[in-house]
């Protein structure tokens, strides 16, 4: 019989994700922003869709709704 040992996830580590989004308002104005989101490793529920909603809500708070999303990208912030 063999036993499998697993290392506990270090809840103190994080991963940085860089995002960029461009939106267009109903009156034709365009706005592009970029920033970094820091996420604890092993975060339950962190998805690309969740990050998209988080970023879009920031734009909606400043420009209202509806907005046309022209571009969105989310990548780990590393080379």
Short mmCIF file of N, CA and C in Angstrom, two decimals:
data_model
loop_
_atom_site.label_atom_id
_atom_site.label_comp_id
_atom_site.label_asym_id
_atom_site.label_seq_id
_atom_site.Cartn_x
_atom_site.Cartn_y
_atom_site.Cartn_z
N UNK A 1 0.84 -1.17 0.00
CA UNK A 1 0.00 0.00 0.00
C UNK A 1 0.89 1.23 0.00
N UNK A 2 0.57 2.18 -0.85
CA UNK A 2 1.32 3.43 -0.89
C UNK A 2 0.43 4.56 -0.40
N UNK A 3 1.07 5.53 0.17
CA UNK A 3 0.33 6.71 0.61
C UNK A 3 0.78 7.89 -0.21
N UNK A 4 -0.13 8.77 -0.44
CA UNK A 4 0.17 9.97 -1.21
C UNK A 4 0.15 11.16 -0.27
N UNK A 5 1.23 11.91 -0.29
CA UNK A 5 1.30 13.09 0.54
C UNK A 5 1.11 14.31 -0.35
N UNK A 6 0.34 15.23 0.15
CA UNK A 6 0.13 16.48 -0.59
C UNK A 6 0.58 17.63 0.27
N UNK A 7 1.09 18.62 -0.38
CA UNK A 7 1.51 19.83 0.31
C UNK A 7 0.32 20.77 0.42
N UNK A 8 0.10 21.35 1.59
CA UNK A 8 -1.00 22.31 1.71
C UNK A 8 -0.72 23.54 0.87
N UNK A 9 -1.77 24.11 0.33
CA UNK A 9 -1.64 25.33 -0.45
C UNK A 9 -1.29 26.49 0.48
N UNK A 10 -0.28 27.24 0.10
CA UNK A 10 0.13 28.40 0.89
C UNK A 10 -0.85 29.54 0.59
N UNK A 11 -1.70 29.85 1.54
CA UNK A 11 -2.71 30.89 1.35
C UNK A 11 -2.12 32.29 1.34
N UNK A 12 -0.82 32.42 1.61
CA UNK A 12 -0.20 33.74 1.64
C UNK A 12 0.42 34.11 0.29
N UNK A 13 0.38 33.23 -0.69
CA UNK A 13 0.93 33.56 -1.99
C UNK A 13 -0.17 34.12 -2.89
N UNK A 14 0.25 34.93 -3.83
CA UNK A 14 -0.69 35.57 -4.74
C UNK A 14 -0.18 35.49 -6.16
N UNK A 15 -1.07 35.72 -7.10
CA UNK A 15 -0.72 35.83 -8.51
C UNK A 15 -1.28 37.15 -9.02
N UNK A 16 -0.45 37.90 -9.72
CA UNK A 16 -0.89 39.15 -10.34
C UNK A 16 -1.36 38.88 -11.76
N UNK A 17 -2.50 39.46 -12.12
CA UNK A 17 -3.04 39.38 -13.47
C UNK A 17 -3.15 40.79 -14.03
N UNK A 18 -2.62 40.98 -15.23
CA UNK A 18 -2.71 42.27 -15.91
C UNK A 18 -3.93 42.23 -16.82
N UNK A 19 -4.73 43.30 -16.77
CA UNK A 19 -5.89 43.38 -17.66
C UNK A 19 -5.85 44.68 -18.44
N UNK A 20 -6.49 44.66 -19.60
CA UNK A 20 -6.70 45.86 -20.40
C UNK A 20 -8.09 45.73 -21.03
N UNK A 21 -8.82 46.86 -21.01
CA UNK A 21 -10.17 46.86 -21.59
C UNK A 21 -10.39 48.19 -22.31
N UNK A 22 -11.04 48.09 -23.46
CA UNK A 22 -11.47 49.28 -24.20
C UNK A 22 -12.99 49.18 -24.37
N UNK A 23 -13.68 50.27 -24.03
CA UNK A 23 -15.13 50.33 -24.18
C UNK A 23 -15.52 51.55 -25.01
N UNK A 24 -16.73 51.50 -25.56
CA UNK A 24 -17.30 52.63 -26.27
C UNK A 24 -18.66 52.93 -25.67
N UNK A 25 -18.89 54.22 -25.38
CA UNK A 25 -20.16 54.65 -24.80
C UNK A 25 -21.19 54.85 -25.91
N UNK A 26 -22.48 54.94 -25.57
CA UNK A 26 -23.51 55.13 -26.61
C UNK A 26 -23.29 56.39 -27.45
N UNK A 27 -22.64 57.41 -26.87
CA UNK A 27 -22.40 58.63 -27.65
C UNK A 27 -21.09 58.59 -28.44
N UNK A 28 -20.44 57.43 -28.48
CA UNK A 28 -19.27 57.25 -29.33
C UNK A 28 -17.92 57.46 -28.66
N UNK A 29 -17.89 57.88 -27.41
CA UNK A 29 -16.60 58.06 -26.74
C UNK A 29 -15.99 56.71 -26.42
N UNK A 30 -14.66 56.63 -26.57
CA UNK A 30 -13.94 55.41 -26.25
C UNK A 30 -13.03 55.66 -25.06
N UNK A 31 -12.84 54.61 -24.27
CA UNK A 31 -11.98 54.70 -23.10
C UNK A 31 -11.25 53.37 -22.95
N UNK A 32 -9.94 53.45 -22.74
CA UNK A 32 -9.12 52.26 -22.51
C UNK A 32 -8.44 52.42 -21.16
N UNK A 33 -8.44 51.34 -20.40
CA UNK A 33 -7.77 51.32 -19.10
C UNK A 33 -6.98 50.02 -18.98
N UNK A 34 -6.00 50.06 -18.09
CA UNK A 34 -5.20 48.89 -17.80
C UNK A 34 -4.80 48.92 -16.34
N UNK A 35 -4.69 47.76 -15.73
CA UNK A 35 -4.28 47.69 -14.32
C UNK A 35 -3.89 46.25 -14.02
N UNK A 36 -3.54 46.03 -12.76
CA UNK A 36 -3.17 44.70 -12.30
C UNK A 36 -4.10 44.31 -11.15
N UNK A 37 -4.62 43.09 -11.19
CA UNK A 37 -5.43 42.52 -10.12
C UNK A 37 -4.56 41.49 -9.40
N UNK A 38 -4.51 41.57 -8.09
CA UNK A 38 -3.77 40.58 -7.30
C UNK A 38 -4.76 39.61 -6.68
N UNK A 39 -4.55 38.33 -6.96
CA UNK A 39 -5.48 37.29 -6.51
C UNK A 39 -4.74 36.29 -5.64
N UNK A 40 -5.27 35.99 -4.45
CA UNK A 40 -4.66 34.94 -3.62
C UNK A 40 -4.70 33.60 -4.36
N UNK A 41 -3.58 32.87 -4.34
CA UNK A 41 -3.55 31.56 -4.99
C UNK A 41 -4.57 30.64 -4.35
N UNK A 42 -5.22 29.85 -5.18
CA UNK A 42 -6.23 28.92 -4.69
C UNK A 42 -7.57 29.58 -4.44
N UNK A 43 -7.74 30.82 -4.92
CA UNK A 43 -9.00 31.53 -4.71
C UNK A 43 -10.14 30.79 -5.38
N UNK A 44 -11.11 30.43 -4.61
CA UNK A 44 -12.30 29.78 -5.14
C UNK A 44 -13.12 30.84 -5.89
N UNK A 45 -13.58 30.49 -7.06
CA UNK A 45 -14.47 31.38 -7.77
C UNK A 45 -13.80 32.43 -8.63
N UNK A 46 -12.46 32.53 -8.62
CA UNK A 46 -11.82 33.50 -9.50
C UNK A 46 -11.75 32.91 -10.90
N UNK A 47 -12.44 33.58 -11.82
CA UNK A 47 -12.46 33.14 -13.21
C UNK A 47 -12.21 34.33 -14.10
N UNK A 48 -11.92 34.07 -15.36
CA UNK A 48 -11.75 35.16 -16.32
C UNK A 48 -13.07 35.92 -16.47
N UNK A 49 -14.18 35.21 -16.45
CA UNK A 49 -15.49 35.87 -16.55
C UNK A 49 -15.73 36.77 -15.35
N UNK A 50 -15.35 36.33 -14.16
CA UNK A 50 -15.50 37.14 -12.96
C UNK A 50 -14.64 38.39 -13.03
N UNK A 51 -13.42 38.25 -13.54
CA UNK A 51 -12.53 39.41 -13.69
C UNK A 51 -13.12 40.39 -14.70
N UNK A 52 -13.68 39.87 -15.79
CA UNK A 52 -14.32 40.72 -16.81
C UNK A 52 -15.44 41.54 -16.18
N UNK A 53 -16.32 40.89 -15.41
CA UNK A 53 -17.43 41.59 -14.76
C UNK A 53 -16.92 42.65 -13.79
N UNK A 54 -15.88 42.33 -13.03
CA UNK A 54 -15.28 43.27 -12.08
C UNK A 54 -14.78 44.53 -12.79
N UNK A 55 -14.07 44.32 -13.89
CA UNK A 55 -13.52 45.46 -14.65
C UNK A 55 -14.64 46.26 -15.31
N UNK A 56 -15.60 45.57 -15.93
CA UNK A 56 -16.69 46.26 -16.61
C UNK A 56 -17.49 47.12 -15.64
N UNK A 57 -17.70 46.66 -14.43
CA UNK A 57 -18.44 47.44 -13.42
C UNK A 57 -17.72 48.75 -13.10
N UNK A 58 -16.39 48.74 -13.16
CA UNK A 58 -15.65 49.99 -12.94
C UNK A 58 -15.95 51.00 -14.05
N UNK A 59 -15.98 50.54 -15.28
CA UNK A 59 -16.31 51.41 -16.41
C UNK A 59 -17.75 51.90 -16.30
N UNK A 60 -18.67 51.01 -15.95
CA UNK A 60 -20.08 51.40 -15.84
C UNK A 60 -20.30 52.43 -14.75
N UNK A 61 -19.53 52.36 -13.67
CA UNK A 61 -19.64 53.34 -12.60
C UNK A 61 -19.26 54.73 -13.09
N UNK A 62 -18.32 54.80 -14.01
CA UNK A 62 -17.86 56.09 -14.53
C UNK A 62 -18.64 56.57 -15.75
N UNK A 63 -19.10 55.65 -16.59
CA UNK A 63 -19.69 56.04 -17.88
C UNK A 63 -21.14 55.63 -18.05
N UNK A 64 -21.71 54.92 -17.10
CA UNK A 64 -23.08 54.45 -17.25
C UNK A 64 -23.14 53.17 -18.06
N UNK A 65 -24.36 52.79 -18.36
CA UNK A 65 -24.59 51.55 -19.09
C UNK A 65 -25.68 51.81 -20.12
N UNK A 66 -25.68 51.23 -21.27
CA UNK A 66 -24.84 50.14 -21.72
C UNK A 66 -23.52 50.64 -22.30
N UNK A 67 -22.54 49.77 -22.32
CA UNK A 67 -21.25 50.04 -22.94
C UNK A 67 -20.97 48.92 -23.94
N UNK A 68 -20.29 49.26 -25.01
CA UNK A 68 -19.83 48.25 -25.96
C UNK A 68 -18.38 47.94 -25.62
N UNK A 69 -18.10 46.68 -25.28
CA UNK A 69 -16.73 46.28 -24.99
C UNK A 69 -16.07 45.95 -26.32
N UNK A 70 -15.04 46.73 -26.65
CA UNK A 70 -14.33 46.54 -27.91
C UNK A 70 -13.15 45.60 -27.76
N UNK A 71 -12.56 45.56 -26.55
CA UNK A 71 -11.41 44.71 -26.32
C UNK A 71 -11.28 44.40 -24.85
N UNK A 72 -10.92 43.15 -24.53
CA UNK A 72 -10.61 42.77 -23.16
C UNK A 72 -9.56 41.68 -23.19
N UNK A 73 -8.54 41.80 -22.33
CA UNK A 73 -7.53 40.77 -22.21
C UNK A 73 -7.11 40.66 -20.76
N UNK A 74 -6.89 39.44 -20.29
CA UNK A 74 -6.45 39.15 -18.93
C UNK A 74 -5.39 38.09 -19.01
N UNK A 75 -4.20 38.40 -18.50
CA UNK A 75 -3.09 37.46 -18.54
C UNK A 75 -2.33 37.50 -17.23
N UNK A 76 -1.68 36.39 -16.84
CA UNK A 76 -0.78 36.47 -15.68
C UNK A 76 0.28 37.53 -15.95
N UNK A 77 0.58 38.33 -14.96
CA UNK A 77 1.49 39.47 -15.12
C UNK A 77 2.94 39.00 -14.93
N UNK A 78 3.41 38.24 -15.89
CA UNK A 78 4.79 37.76 -15.85
C UNK A 78 5.31 37.61 -17.27
N UNK A 79 6.61 37.65 -17.40
CA UNK A 79 7.23 37.45 -18.72
C UNK A 79 7.69 36.03 -18.88
#
